Amino acid sequence: MPNAVIVGTQWGDEGKAKVIDYLTDKSDVIIRFQGGSNAGHTVIVDGRKFVFHLVPSGVISPGKVCVVGNGVVVDAEQFLAEVDELEAGGISVSGRLFVSDLAHLVLPYHKALDSASETGLGAGKIGTTGRGIGPAYADKVSRAGVRAGDLCDWELFCAKFRDGFSVAKRKVEALHGAAFGLDEGEILERYRYIRERMLPFIKDTAFYIFEAERAGKRLLFEGAQGTFLDIDHGTYPYVTSSNTVSGCACTGAGVGPLSINHCVGIVKAYTTRVGNGPFPTELNDATGEALQREGHEFGSTTGRPRRCGWFDSVMVRKSIQLNGITRLAFTKLDVLNGLDEIKVCTHYEIDGGRVEQWPSALHRLDQVVPVYETLPGWKSDIRGCKKFSDLPAKAAAYINRLRELCYGVPALIVSVGPDRAETIEVDPI
Ligand code: IMP
């Protein structure tokens, strides 16, 4: 398989982990390049469920090397908890899991800042995952961050930690008027132990990836969140604090653009979103509740219920433009099994005028009226289908119509259930 990057085309939670798992089989090195433990990737293998927040989900495949790239913000405690869980489950990561020395650390004071800032915003809050992501990226960009490589020099780490801690304390107490509640000495004591455990994982991963590619290894870049949570292209300010589009794989892993040959866009057969912000095709009715129930639409990081709505082709077309998508991977088609009819948003209207392109300005998005086409439901269980031709004609027609609305991009797979085996391969790369 050529090198590929996987991205979410909607607001995250598209079922990326399953597609990553499918492509991991054909790859050698799997690399996370942005985000942090705000991600929640769930993979089910033989009925056993694994949830990853930081460690690339490819790690469950024996012998594959996994990299947490420089563009990720790393909560070392969360990282080690995942390592412990994997090892307890009989999956050894020793010598095949690395963290970039340039990756910034999410420290306990970033979480305190995240929570204080959300409280301060009141009704206008973003609805973050509370994992300290925004404040960690803010420190990175303002050149006040602490990097994984700093752990190699304990005195240096302590000095940088103390600086960050005191600034965060002042912000939380003075700016937000909240109690800080963190003890510097206690955290540093914990980090003395965390440091010992982290050191074997820390590496110049950009060089490792370069050498792996030169040796003919196949690279898979694992995106987190989704295109519309991108800090530039998403529904700003209701976004995460990293670039989630495919181009970020280059900066977040340290490779050039020619190292990536394919971009796989993950598309849920309907739409969901967690947190606040606009959602043109949202369903605040019994159908929305049915999608939430049938799709188990509850966040794997926070447990929050996900808002649900119809498939929005305007969004996915924009994703194709932004990411250079060469294959679409359709997920959760089986969730629609019970519906009599299914709506698909083909375009929007604003003041009666036709709008084909995603309006990026939030005030314009608030004005859009989605225009739907109605397709018949297939009303049968498709979980046992092994080939595209096994699908009921109406289910196949649904996928074909979505593809047609999405520039005719070929389908990589259609997922018809959560298990690894419940995957229909359509047009492989
Ligand atoms: P943050 O990334 O925790 O700062 O949260 C910012 C926004 O991104 C919130 O609306 C979150 O719900 C959303 N978000 C962050 N990570 C994910 C994810 O992995 N899936 C879906 N939404 C996410």
Short mmCIF file of C-alpha atoms and ligand atoms in Angstrom, two decimals:
data_model
loop_
_atom_site.label_atom_id
_atom_site.label_comp_id
_atom_site.label_asym_id
_atom_site.label_seq_id
_atom_site.Cartn_x
_atom_site.Cartn_y
_atom_site.Cartn_z
CA MET A 1 0.00 0.00 0.00
CA PRO A 2 1.25 3.51 -0.70
CA ASN A 3 1.57 5.92 2.23
CA ALA A 4 -1.81 7.26 3.32
CA VAL A 5 -3.30 9.78 5.68
CA ILE A 6 -6.69 9.26 7.34
CA VAL A 7 -8.88 12.21 8.28
CA GLY A 8 -12.38 12.72 9.59
CA THR A 9 -14.59 14.61 7.13
CA GLN A 10 -17.18 15.83 9.64
CA TRP A 11 -16.89 16.81 13.34
CA GLY A 12 -14.92 13.81 14.54
CA ASP A 13 -16.21 10.47 15.82
CA GLU A 14 -16.68 9.20 12.26
CA GLY A 15 -15.33 5.78 13.20
CA LYS A 16 -11.75 6.45 12.12
CA ALA A 17 -10.24 3.81 14.39
CA LYS A 18 -11.91 1.02 12.50
CA VAL A 19 -10.55 2.24 9.17
CA ILE A 20 -7.13 2.81 10.72
CA ASP A 21 -7.28 -0.76 11.96
CA TYR A 22 -8.18 -1.98 8.44
CA LEU A 23 -5.30 -0.03 6.85
CA THR A 24 -2.84 -0.91 9.61
CA ASP A 25 -2.69 -4.42 8.19
CA LYS A 26 -1.18 -2.94 5.03
CA SER A 27 1.19 -0.48 6.81
CA ASP A 28 4.39 -0.68 8.85
CA VAL A 29 4.53 2.58 10.79
CA ILE A 30 1.42 4.34 12.14
CA ILE A 31 1.80 7.97 13.13
CA ARG A 32 -0.45 10.34 15.09
CA PHE A 33 0.27 13.92 14.05
CA GLN A 34 -2.11 16.29 15.89
CA GLY A 35 -4.51 16.59 18.79
CA GLY A 36 -4.02 14.87 22.10
CA SER A 37 -6.03 12.84 24.55
CA ASN A 38 -9.18 14.68 23.43
CA ALA A 39 -9.40 11.95 20.76
CA GLY A 40 -11.16 8.70 21.49
CA HIS A 41 -10.54 5.87 19.07
CA THR A 42 -12.45 2.67 19.72
CA VAL A 43 -11.56 -0.60 18.01
CA ILE A 44 -13.39 -3.89 18.50
CA VAL A 45 -11.49 -7.06 17.68
CA ASP A 46 -13.16 -10.42 18.27
CA GLY A 47 -15.65 -8.75 20.59
CA ARG A 48 -12.88 -7.17 22.70
CA LYS A 49 -13.06 -3.38 22.98
CA PHE A 50 -10.00 -1.10 23.04
CA VAL A 51 -10.29 2.68 23.50
CA PHE A 52 -7.27 4.83 22.70
CA HIS A 53 -6.88 8.52 23.38
CA LEU A 54 -3.21 9.11 22.65
CA VAL A 55 -1.49 5.94 21.56
CA PRO A 56 -2.10 5.32 17.83
CA SER A 57 -4.82 2.69 17.55
CA GLY A 58 -2.60 0.67 15.18
CA VAL A 59 -0.74 -0.51 18.27
CA ILE A 60 -3.03 -3.50 18.73
CA SER A 61 -1.56 -5.08 15.59
CA PRO A 62 1.54 -6.98 16.64
CA GLY A 63 4.83 -5.91 15.09
CA LYS A 64 3.61 -2.50 13.87
CA VAL A 65 5.57 0.54 14.98
CA CYS A 66 3.53 3.45 16.37
CA VAL A 67 4.65 7.04 16.64
CA VAL A 68 3.19 9.98 18.55
CA GLY A 69 4.45 12.81 16.35
CA ASN A 70 5.69 16.27 17.24
CA GLY A 71 2.32 17.84 16.38
CA VAL A 72 0.53 15.96 19.16
CA VAL A 73 0.19 17.41 22.66
CA VAL A 74 1.02 14.60 25.06
CA ASP A 75 -0.48 14.04 28.47
CA ALA A 76 2.24 11.72 29.77
CA GLU A 77 0.03 10.32 32.55
CA GLN A 78 -2.65 9.36 30.05
CA PHE A 79 -0.05 7.94 27.70
CA LEU A 80 1.42 5.71 30.41
CA ALA A 81 -2.05 4.62 31.56
CA GLU A 82 -2.74 3.41 27.99
CA VAL A 83 0.62 1.65 27.87
CA ASP A 84 -0.22 -0.10 31.17
CA GLU A 85 -3.63 -1.15 29.89
CA LEU A 86 -2.14 -2.55 26.71
CA GLU A 87 0.55 -4.46 28.57
CA ALA A 88 -2.04 -5.80 31.03
CA GLY A 89 -4.03 -7.00 28.02
CA GLY A 90 -0.97 -8.91 26.76
CA ILE A 91 -0.02 -6.35 24.08
CA SER A 92 3.63 -5.42 24.41
CA VAL A 93 4.67 -1.99 23.13
CA SER A 94 8.32 -2.20 24.06
CA GLY A 95 10.56 -1.01 21.21
CA ARG A 96 7.66 -0.22 18.89
CA LEU A 97 6.03 2.83 20.40
CA PHE A 98 7.77 6.23 20.27
CA VAL A 99 6.98 9.80 21.26
CA SER A 100 8.58 12.74 19.48
CA ASP A 101 11.05 14.69 21.61
CA LEU A 102 9.46 17.82 20.09
CA ALA A 103 5.89 16.98 21.14
CA HIS A 104 4.57 19.42 23.72
CA LEU A 105 3.37 18.11 27.05
CA VAL A 106 -0.11 18.67 28.43
CA LEU A 107 0.55 19.34 32.11
CA PRO A 108 -1.96 19.37 34.97
CA TYR A 109 -2.07 23.17 34.94
CA HIS A 110 -3.28 23.11 31.30
CA LYS A 111 -6.34 21.15 32.41
CA ALA A 112 -6.99 23.67 35.20
CA LEU A 113 -6.78 26.46 32.62
CA ASP A 114 -9.11 24.62 30.23
CA SER A 115 -11.72 24.20 32.93
CA ALA A 116 -11.43 27.80 34.22
CA SER A 117 -11.67 29.21 30.71
CA GLU A 118 -14.79 27.17 29.94
CA THR A 119 -16.41 28.25 33.20
CA GLY A 120 -15.51 31.84 32.38
CA LEU A 121 -17.23 31.64 28.98
CA GLY A 122 -20.50 30.58 30.62
CA ALA A 123 -23.26 29.95 28.08
CA GLY A 124 -20.85 30.76 25.24
CA LYS A 125 -18.47 27.96 26.19
CA ILE A 126 -16.86 25.79 23.53
CA GLY A 127 -17.75 22.50 25.20
CA THR A 128 -14.16 21.23 25.23
CA THR A 129 -13.19 17.75 26.36
CA GLY A 130 -11.47 19.32 29.39
CA ARG A 131 -8.19 17.61 28.52
CA GLY A 132 -6.11 20.80 28.50
CA ILE A 133 -5.66 20.76 24.73
CA GLY A 134 -6.26 24.47 23.97
CA PRO A 135 -3.99 25.77 26.76
CA ALA A 136 -1.20 23.33 25.81
CA TYR A 137 -1.28 24.46 22.17
CA ALA A 138 -1.50 28.09 23.33
CA ASP A 139 1.72 27.64 25.35
CA LYS A 140 3.36 25.98 22.35
CA VAL A 141 2.54 28.85 20.03
CA SER A 142 3.48 31.49 22.58
CA ARG A 143 6.84 29.72 23.01
CA ALA A 144 6.20 28.92 26.67
CA GLY A 145 5.59 25.20 26.31
CA VAL A 146 7.35 22.20 27.83
CA ARG A 147 8.33 19.46 25.39
CA ALA A 148 8.72 15.73 25.87
CA GLY A 149 12.44 16.11 25.15
CA ASP A 150 12.74 18.46 28.13
CA LEU A 151 12.12 15.44 30.36
CA CYS A 152 15.62 14.24 29.43
CA ASP A 153 17.06 17.04 31.59
CA TRP A 154 15.26 16.99 34.93
CA GLU A 155 16.50 20.42 36.09
CA LEU A 156 15.47 22.03 32.81
CA PHE A 157 12.08 20.35 32.97
CA CYS A 158 11.51 21.56 36.56
CA ALA A 159 12.47 25.13 35.67
CA LYS A 160 10.11 25.23 32.66
CA PHE A 161 7.36 23.52 34.65
CA ARG A 162 7.61 26.08 37.48
CA ASP A 163 7.38 28.98 35.01
CA GLY A 164 4.31 27.51 33.33
CA PHE A 165 2.75 26.61 36.65
CA SER A 166 3.04 30.11 38.11
CA VAL A 167 1.66 31.79 34.97
CA ALA A 168 -1.27 29.35 34.91
CA LYS A 169 -1.94 29.91 38.62
CA ARG A 170 -2.07 33.67 38.11
CA LYS A 171 -4.39 33.30 35.13
CA VAL A 172 -6.80 30.95 36.85
CA GLU A 173 -6.93 32.96 40.07
CA ALA A 174 -6.73 36.55 38.79
CA LEU A 175 -8.29 36.32 35.34
CA HIS A 176 -10.93 33.70 35.97
CA GLY A 177 -11.33 34.25 39.74
CA ALA A 178 -11.29 30.49 40.29
CA ALA A 179 -9.45 28.31 42.80
CA PHE A 180 -6.30 26.76 41.27
CA GLY A 181 -6.17 23.77 43.62
CA LEU A 182 -2.87 22.33 42.32
CA ASP A 183 0.24 21.64 44.36
CA GLU A 184 3.49 22.26 42.48
CA GLY A 185 5.66 20.05 44.70
CA GLU A 186 3.23 17.13 44.57
CA ILE A 187 3.00 17.26 40.75
CA LEU A 188 6.78 17.47 40.34
CA GLU A 189 7.20 14.47 42.64
CA ARG A 190 4.79 12.55 40.38
CA TYR A 191 6.63 13.70 37.30
CA ARG A 192 9.97 12.43 38.67
CA TYR A 193 8.50 8.93 38.31
CA ILE A 194 6.66 9.72 35.05
CA ARG A 195 9.93 10.98 33.59
CA GLU A 196 11.69 7.67 34.29
CA ARG A 197 8.90 5.82 32.53
CA MET A 198 8.67 8.20 29.58
CA LEU A 199 12.38 8.35 28.69
CA PRO A 200 12.55 5.03 26.78
CA PHE A 201 9.74 6.21 24.47
CA ILE A 202 11.22 9.60 23.55
CA LYS A 203 12.96 9.84 20.20
CA ASP A 204 13.73 12.05 17.19
CA THR A 205 10.70 10.54 15.46
CA ALA A 206 10.98 12.66 12.29
CA PHE A 207 14.35 11.04 11.62
CA TYR A 208 12.95 7.62 12.50
CA ILE A 209 10.12 8.10 9.97
CA PHE A 210 12.56 9.35 7.32
CA GLU A 211 14.75 6.27 7.71
CA ALA A 212 11.74 3.95 7.77
CA GLU A 213 10.47 5.42 4.50
CA ARG A 214 13.91 5.10 2.92
CA ALA A 215 13.91 1.46 3.95
CA GLY A 216 10.65 0.96 2.04
CA LYS A 217 8.32 0.87 5.05
CA ARG A 218 4.72 1.95 4.46
CA LEU A 219 3.49 4.88 6.50
CA LEU A 220 -0.02 5.49 7.79
CA PHE A 221 -0.83 8.92 9.24
CA GLU A 222 -3.67 8.73 11.76
CA GLY A 223 -5.68 11.93 12.06
CA ALA A 224 -7.84 12.72 15.08
CA GLN A 225 -11.04 14.81 15.39
CA GLY A 226 -12.51 15.99 12.08
CA THR A 227 -12.17 18.59 9.35
CA PHE A 228 -14.82 20.92 10.82
CA LEU A 229 -12.95 21.01 14.15
CA ASP A 230 -9.85 22.34 12.36
CA ILE A 231 -8.53 25.52 13.97
CA ASP A 232 -8.41 27.28 10.55
CA HIS A 233 -11.08 25.63 8.44
CA GLY A 234 -13.60 24.51 11.06
CA THR A 235 -16.53 26.22 12.73
CA TYR A 236 -14.29 28.66 14.61
CA PRO A 237 -14.31 29.31 17.56
CA TYR A 238 -16.18 26.03 18.14
CA VAL A 239 -13.17 23.98 17.08
CA THR A 240 -10.22 22.19 18.61
CA SER A 241 -6.82 23.85 18.81
CA SER A 242 -4.94 21.97 16.10
CA ASN A 243 -5.15 21.64 12.34
CA THR A 244 -7.03 18.44 11.67
CA VAL A 245 -6.77 18.50 7.87
CA SER A 246 -4.43 16.19 5.97
CA GLY A 247 -1.77 18.87 5.35
CA CYS A 248 -1.04 18.84 9.07
CA ALA A 249 0.35 15.32 8.73
CA CYS A 250 3.47 16.89 7.20
CA THR A 251 4.17 19.41 9.93
CA GLY A 252 2.89 17.18 12.75
CA ALA A 253 5.04 14.20 11.79
CA GLY A 254 7.96 15.97 10.13
CA VAL A 255 7.67 14.65 6.57
CA GLY A 256 7.46 16.38 3.19
CA PRO A 257 4.22 16.43 1.16
CA LEU A 258 5.49 13.87 -1.33
CA SER A 259 5.64 11.27 1.45
CA ILE A 260 1.85 10.99 1.30
CA ASN A 261 0.21 9.33 -1.70
CA HIS A 262 -3.40 8.86 -0.59
CA CYS A 263 -5.90 10.62 1.63
CA VAL A 264 -8.74 8.58 3.05
CA GLY A 265 -11.70 10.62 4.30
CA ILE A 266 -13.88 8.91 6.87
CA VAL A 267 -17.56 9.66 6.37
CA LYS A 268 -20.25 8.63 8.80
CA ALA A 269 -23.46 7.71 6.95
CA TYR A 270 -25.15 10.51 8.92
CA THR A 271 -23.67 13.40 10.94
CA THR A 272 -22.81 13.90 14.60
CA ARG A 273 -21.15 16.55 16.71
CA VAL A 274 -20.17 16.85 20.38
CA GLY A 275 -19.71 20.20 22.05
CA ASN A 276 -21.27 23.48 20.98
CA GLY A 277 -21.37 25.24 17.63
CA PRO A 278 -23.41 25.27 14.42
CA PHE A 279 -24.82 22.05 12.94
CA PRO A 280 -27.08 22.74 9.93
CA THR A 281 -28.61 19.25 9.57
CA GLU A 282 -29.10 18.59 13.30
CA LEU A 283 -32.24 16.64 14.24
CA ASN A 284 -33.80 17.67 17.54
CA ASP A 285 -36.51 15.04 17.29
CA ALA A 286 -37.26 11.34 17.61
CA THR A 287 -35.16 10.49 14.52
CA GLY A 288 -32.16 12.25 16.07
CA GLU A 289 -32.72 10.26 19.26
CA ALA A 290 -33.00 7.03 17.26
CA LEU A 291 -29.66 7.73 15.55
CA GLN A 292 -28.09 8.46 18.92
CA ARG A 293 -29.47 5.24 20.39
CA GLU A 294 -28.76 2.93 17.45
CA GLY A 295 -25.33 4.48 16.79
CA HIS A 296 -24.32 4.49 20.49
CA GLU A 297 -23.51 8.13 19.97
CA PHE A 298 -21.86 8.96 23.25
CA GLY A 299 -18.33 10.42 23.35
CA SER A 300 -15.62 7.86 24.06
CA THR A 301 -13.55 10.54 25.84
CA THR A 302 -16.18 12.38 27.86
CA GLY A 303 -19.26 10.15 27.65
CA ARG A 304 -21.29 13.16 26.48
CA PRO A 305 -24.24 12.44 24.17
CA ARG A 306 -23.45 13.40 20.57
CA ARG A 307 -25.83 15.62 18.65
CA CYS A 308 -27.13 13.74 15.58
CA GLY A 309 -28.41 14.76 12.17
CA TRP A 310 -28.73 13.84 8.49
CA PHE A 311 -25.80 13.42 6.12
CA ASP A 312 -24.61 16.78 4.87
CA SER A 313 -22.97 16.65 1.44
CA VAL A 314 -22.04 20.34 1.54
CA MET A 315 -19.70 19.58 4.43
CA VAL A 316 -18.18 16.49 2.91
CA ARG A 317 -17.60 18.24 -0.42
CA LYS A 318 -15.70 20.94 1.49
CA SER A 319 -13.68 18.22 3.25
CA ILE A 320 -12.74 16.71 -0.08
CA GLN A 321 -11.51 20.10 -1.25
CA LEU A 322 -9.51 20.81 1.90
CA ASN A 323 -7.92 17.40 2.36
CA GLY A 324 -7.39 16.17 -1.20
CA ILE A 325 -9.38 13.04 -0.45
CA THR A 326 -8.77 10.12 -2.82
CA ARG A 327 -11.02 7.53 -1.13
CA LEU A 328 -14.10 7.83 1.06
CA ALA A 329 -14.59 5.28 3.83
CA PHE A 330 -18.28 5.09 4.76
CA THR A 331 -18.99 4.06 8.34
CA LYS A 332 -22.00 3.11 10.46
CA LEU A 333 -24.31 2.41 7.52
CA ASP A 334 -26.02 -0.27 9.64
CA VAL A 335 -27.23 2.42 12.08
CA LEU A 336 -29.76 3.45 9.40
CA ASN A 337 -31.17 -0.11 9.07
CA GLY A 338 -34.51 0.64 10.73
CA LEU A 339 -35.42 3.91 9.01
CA ASP A 340 -38.34 4.14 6.56
CA GLU A 341 -36.72 6.97 4.72
CA ILE A 342 -33.41 8.76 4.91
CA LYS A 343 -32.69 12.38 4.09
CA VAL A 344 -29.53 13.71 2.53
CA CYS A 345 -28.68 17.40 2.45
CA THR A 346 -27.72 18.28 -1.13
CA HIS A 347 -27.21 22.04 -0.67
CA TYR A 348 -28.28 24.98 1.48
CA GLU A 349 -30.38 28.05 0.96
CA ILE A 350 -29.78 31.48 2.44
CA ASP A 351 -32.65 33.96 1.98
CA GLY A 352 -34.04 31.70 -0.73
CA GLY A 353 -30.76 31.70 -2.70
CA ARG A 354 -28.99 28.41 -3.50
CA VAL A 355 -25.71 27.81 -1.63
CA GLU A 356 -23.52 24.92 -2.81
CA GLN A 357 -20.32 25.84 -1.01
CA TRP A 358 -19.74 25.64 2.73
CA PRO A 359 -20.00 29.18 4.15
CA SER A 360 -17.13 29.40 6.60
CA ALA A 361 -18.32 32.52 8.44
CA LEU A 362 -20.26 31.54 11.51
CA HIS A 363 -22.97 34.19 11.04
CA ARG A 364 -23.67 32.85 7.50
CA LEU A 365 -23.77 29.26 8.77
CA ASP A 366 -26.40 30.31 11.29
CA GLN A 367 -28.59 31.46 8.39
CA VAL A 368 -28.42 28.37 6.21
CA VAL A 369 -31.48 26.25 5.57
CA PRO A 370 -30.55 22.70 4.53
CA VAL A 371 -32.29 21.38 1.43
CA TYR A 372 -32.91 17.65 1.48
CA GLU A 373 -33.46 14.82 -0.94
CA THR A 374 -35.32 11.82 0.50
CA LEU A 375 -34.18 8.27 -0.19
CA PRO A 376 -36.02 5.08 0.79
CA GLY A 377 -34.68 3.07 3.73
CA TRP A 378 -33.77 -0.62 3.24
CA LYS A 379 -35.39 -1.79 6.50
CA SER A 380 -33.22 -4.87 6.93
CA ASP A 381 -30.10 -5.93 8.79
CA ILE A 382 -26.98 -5.45 6.67
CA ARG A 383 -24.41 -6.50 9.27
CA GLY A 384 -23.78 -9.85 7.61
CA CYS A 385 -23.04 -8.38 4.16
CA LYS A 386 -19.54 -9.25 3.00
CA LYS A 387 -19.51 -7.70 -0.48
CA PHE A 388 -20.98 -4.50 -1.91
CA SER A 389 -23.21 -6.65 -4.09
CA ASP A 390 -24.62 -8.32 -0.91
CA LEU A 391 -26.11 -5.00 0.22
CA PRO A 392 -29.86 -4.49 -0.33
CA ALA A 393 -30.34 -2.42 -3.51
CA LYS A 394 -31.61 0.57 -1.50
CA ALA A 395 -28.54 0.56 0.78
CA ALA A 396 -26.22 0.38 -2.24
CA ALA A 397 -28.19 3.20 -3.87
CA TYR A 398 -27.79 5.31 -0.73
CA ILE A 399 -23.99 4.94 -0.80
CA ASN A 400 -23.89 5.55 -4.56
CA ARG A 401 -25.93 8.73 -4.14
CA LEU A 402 -23.61 9.99 -1.40
CA ARG A 403 -20.61 9.33 -3.65
CA GLU A 404 -22.30 11.14 -6.52
CA LEU A 405 -22.87 14.19 -4.30
CA CYS A 406 -19.22 14.01 -3.23
CA TYR A 407 -17.45 14.51 -6.57
CA GLY A 408 -17.69 10.79 -7.34
CA VAL A 409 -14.70 9.99 -5.12
CA PRO A 410 -14.33 6.18 -4.95
CA ALA A 411 -15.27 4.31 -1.79
CA LEU A 412 -12.51 2.47 0.05
CA ILE A 413 -14.81 0.52 2.34
CA VAL A 414 -18.34 0.49 3.66
CA SER A 415 -18.57 -0.41 7.34
CA VAL A 416 -21.71 -2.32 8.31
CA GLY A 417 -21.01 -2.99 12.00
CA PRO A 418 -18.50 -2.23 14.74
CA ASP A 419 -16.44 -5.40 14.47
CA ARG A 420 -13.33 -5.66 12.32
CA ALA A 421 -15.03 -8.37 10.27
CA GLU A 422 -18.05 -6.20 9.47
CA THR A 423 -16.27 -4.32 6.70
CA ILE A 424 -17.01 -4.38 2.97
CA GLU A 425 -13.94 -3.65 0.87
CA VAL A 426 -14.91 -1.67 -2.24
CA ASP A 427 -11.98 0.03 -3.99
CA PRO A 428 -8.69 -0.71 -2.19
CA ILE A 429 -5.54 1.40 -2.36
P1 IMP B 1 -10.91 20.39 22.83
O1 IMP B 1 -10.26 19.73 21.68
O2 IMP B 1 -10.97 19.52 24.06
O3 IMP B 1 -10.31 21.75 23.12
O4 IMP B 1 -12.45 20.66 22.44
C1 IMP B 1 -12.81 21.59 21.42
C2 IMP B 1 -14.00 21.06 20.62
O5 IMP B 1 -13.60 19.91 19.87
C3 IMP B 1 -15.18 20.60 21.47
O6 IMP B 1 -16.38 20.84 20.75
C4 IMP B 1 -14.97 19.10 21.59
O7 IMP B 1 -16.17 18.41 21.84
C5 IMP B 1 -14.44 18.80 20.19
N1 IMP B 1 -13.60 17.60 20.14
C6 IMP B 1 -12.33 17.47 20.56
N2 IMP B 1 -11.88 16.22 20.31
C7 IMP B 1 -12.88 15.57 19.71
C8 IMP B 1 -13.00 14.24 19.16
O8 IMP B 1 -12.09 13.42 19.19
N3 IMP B 1 -14.21 13.93 18.61
C9 IMP B 1 -15.22 14.83 18.53
N4 IMP B 1 -15.15 16.07 19.02
C10 IMP B 1 -13.99 16.44 19.60
#
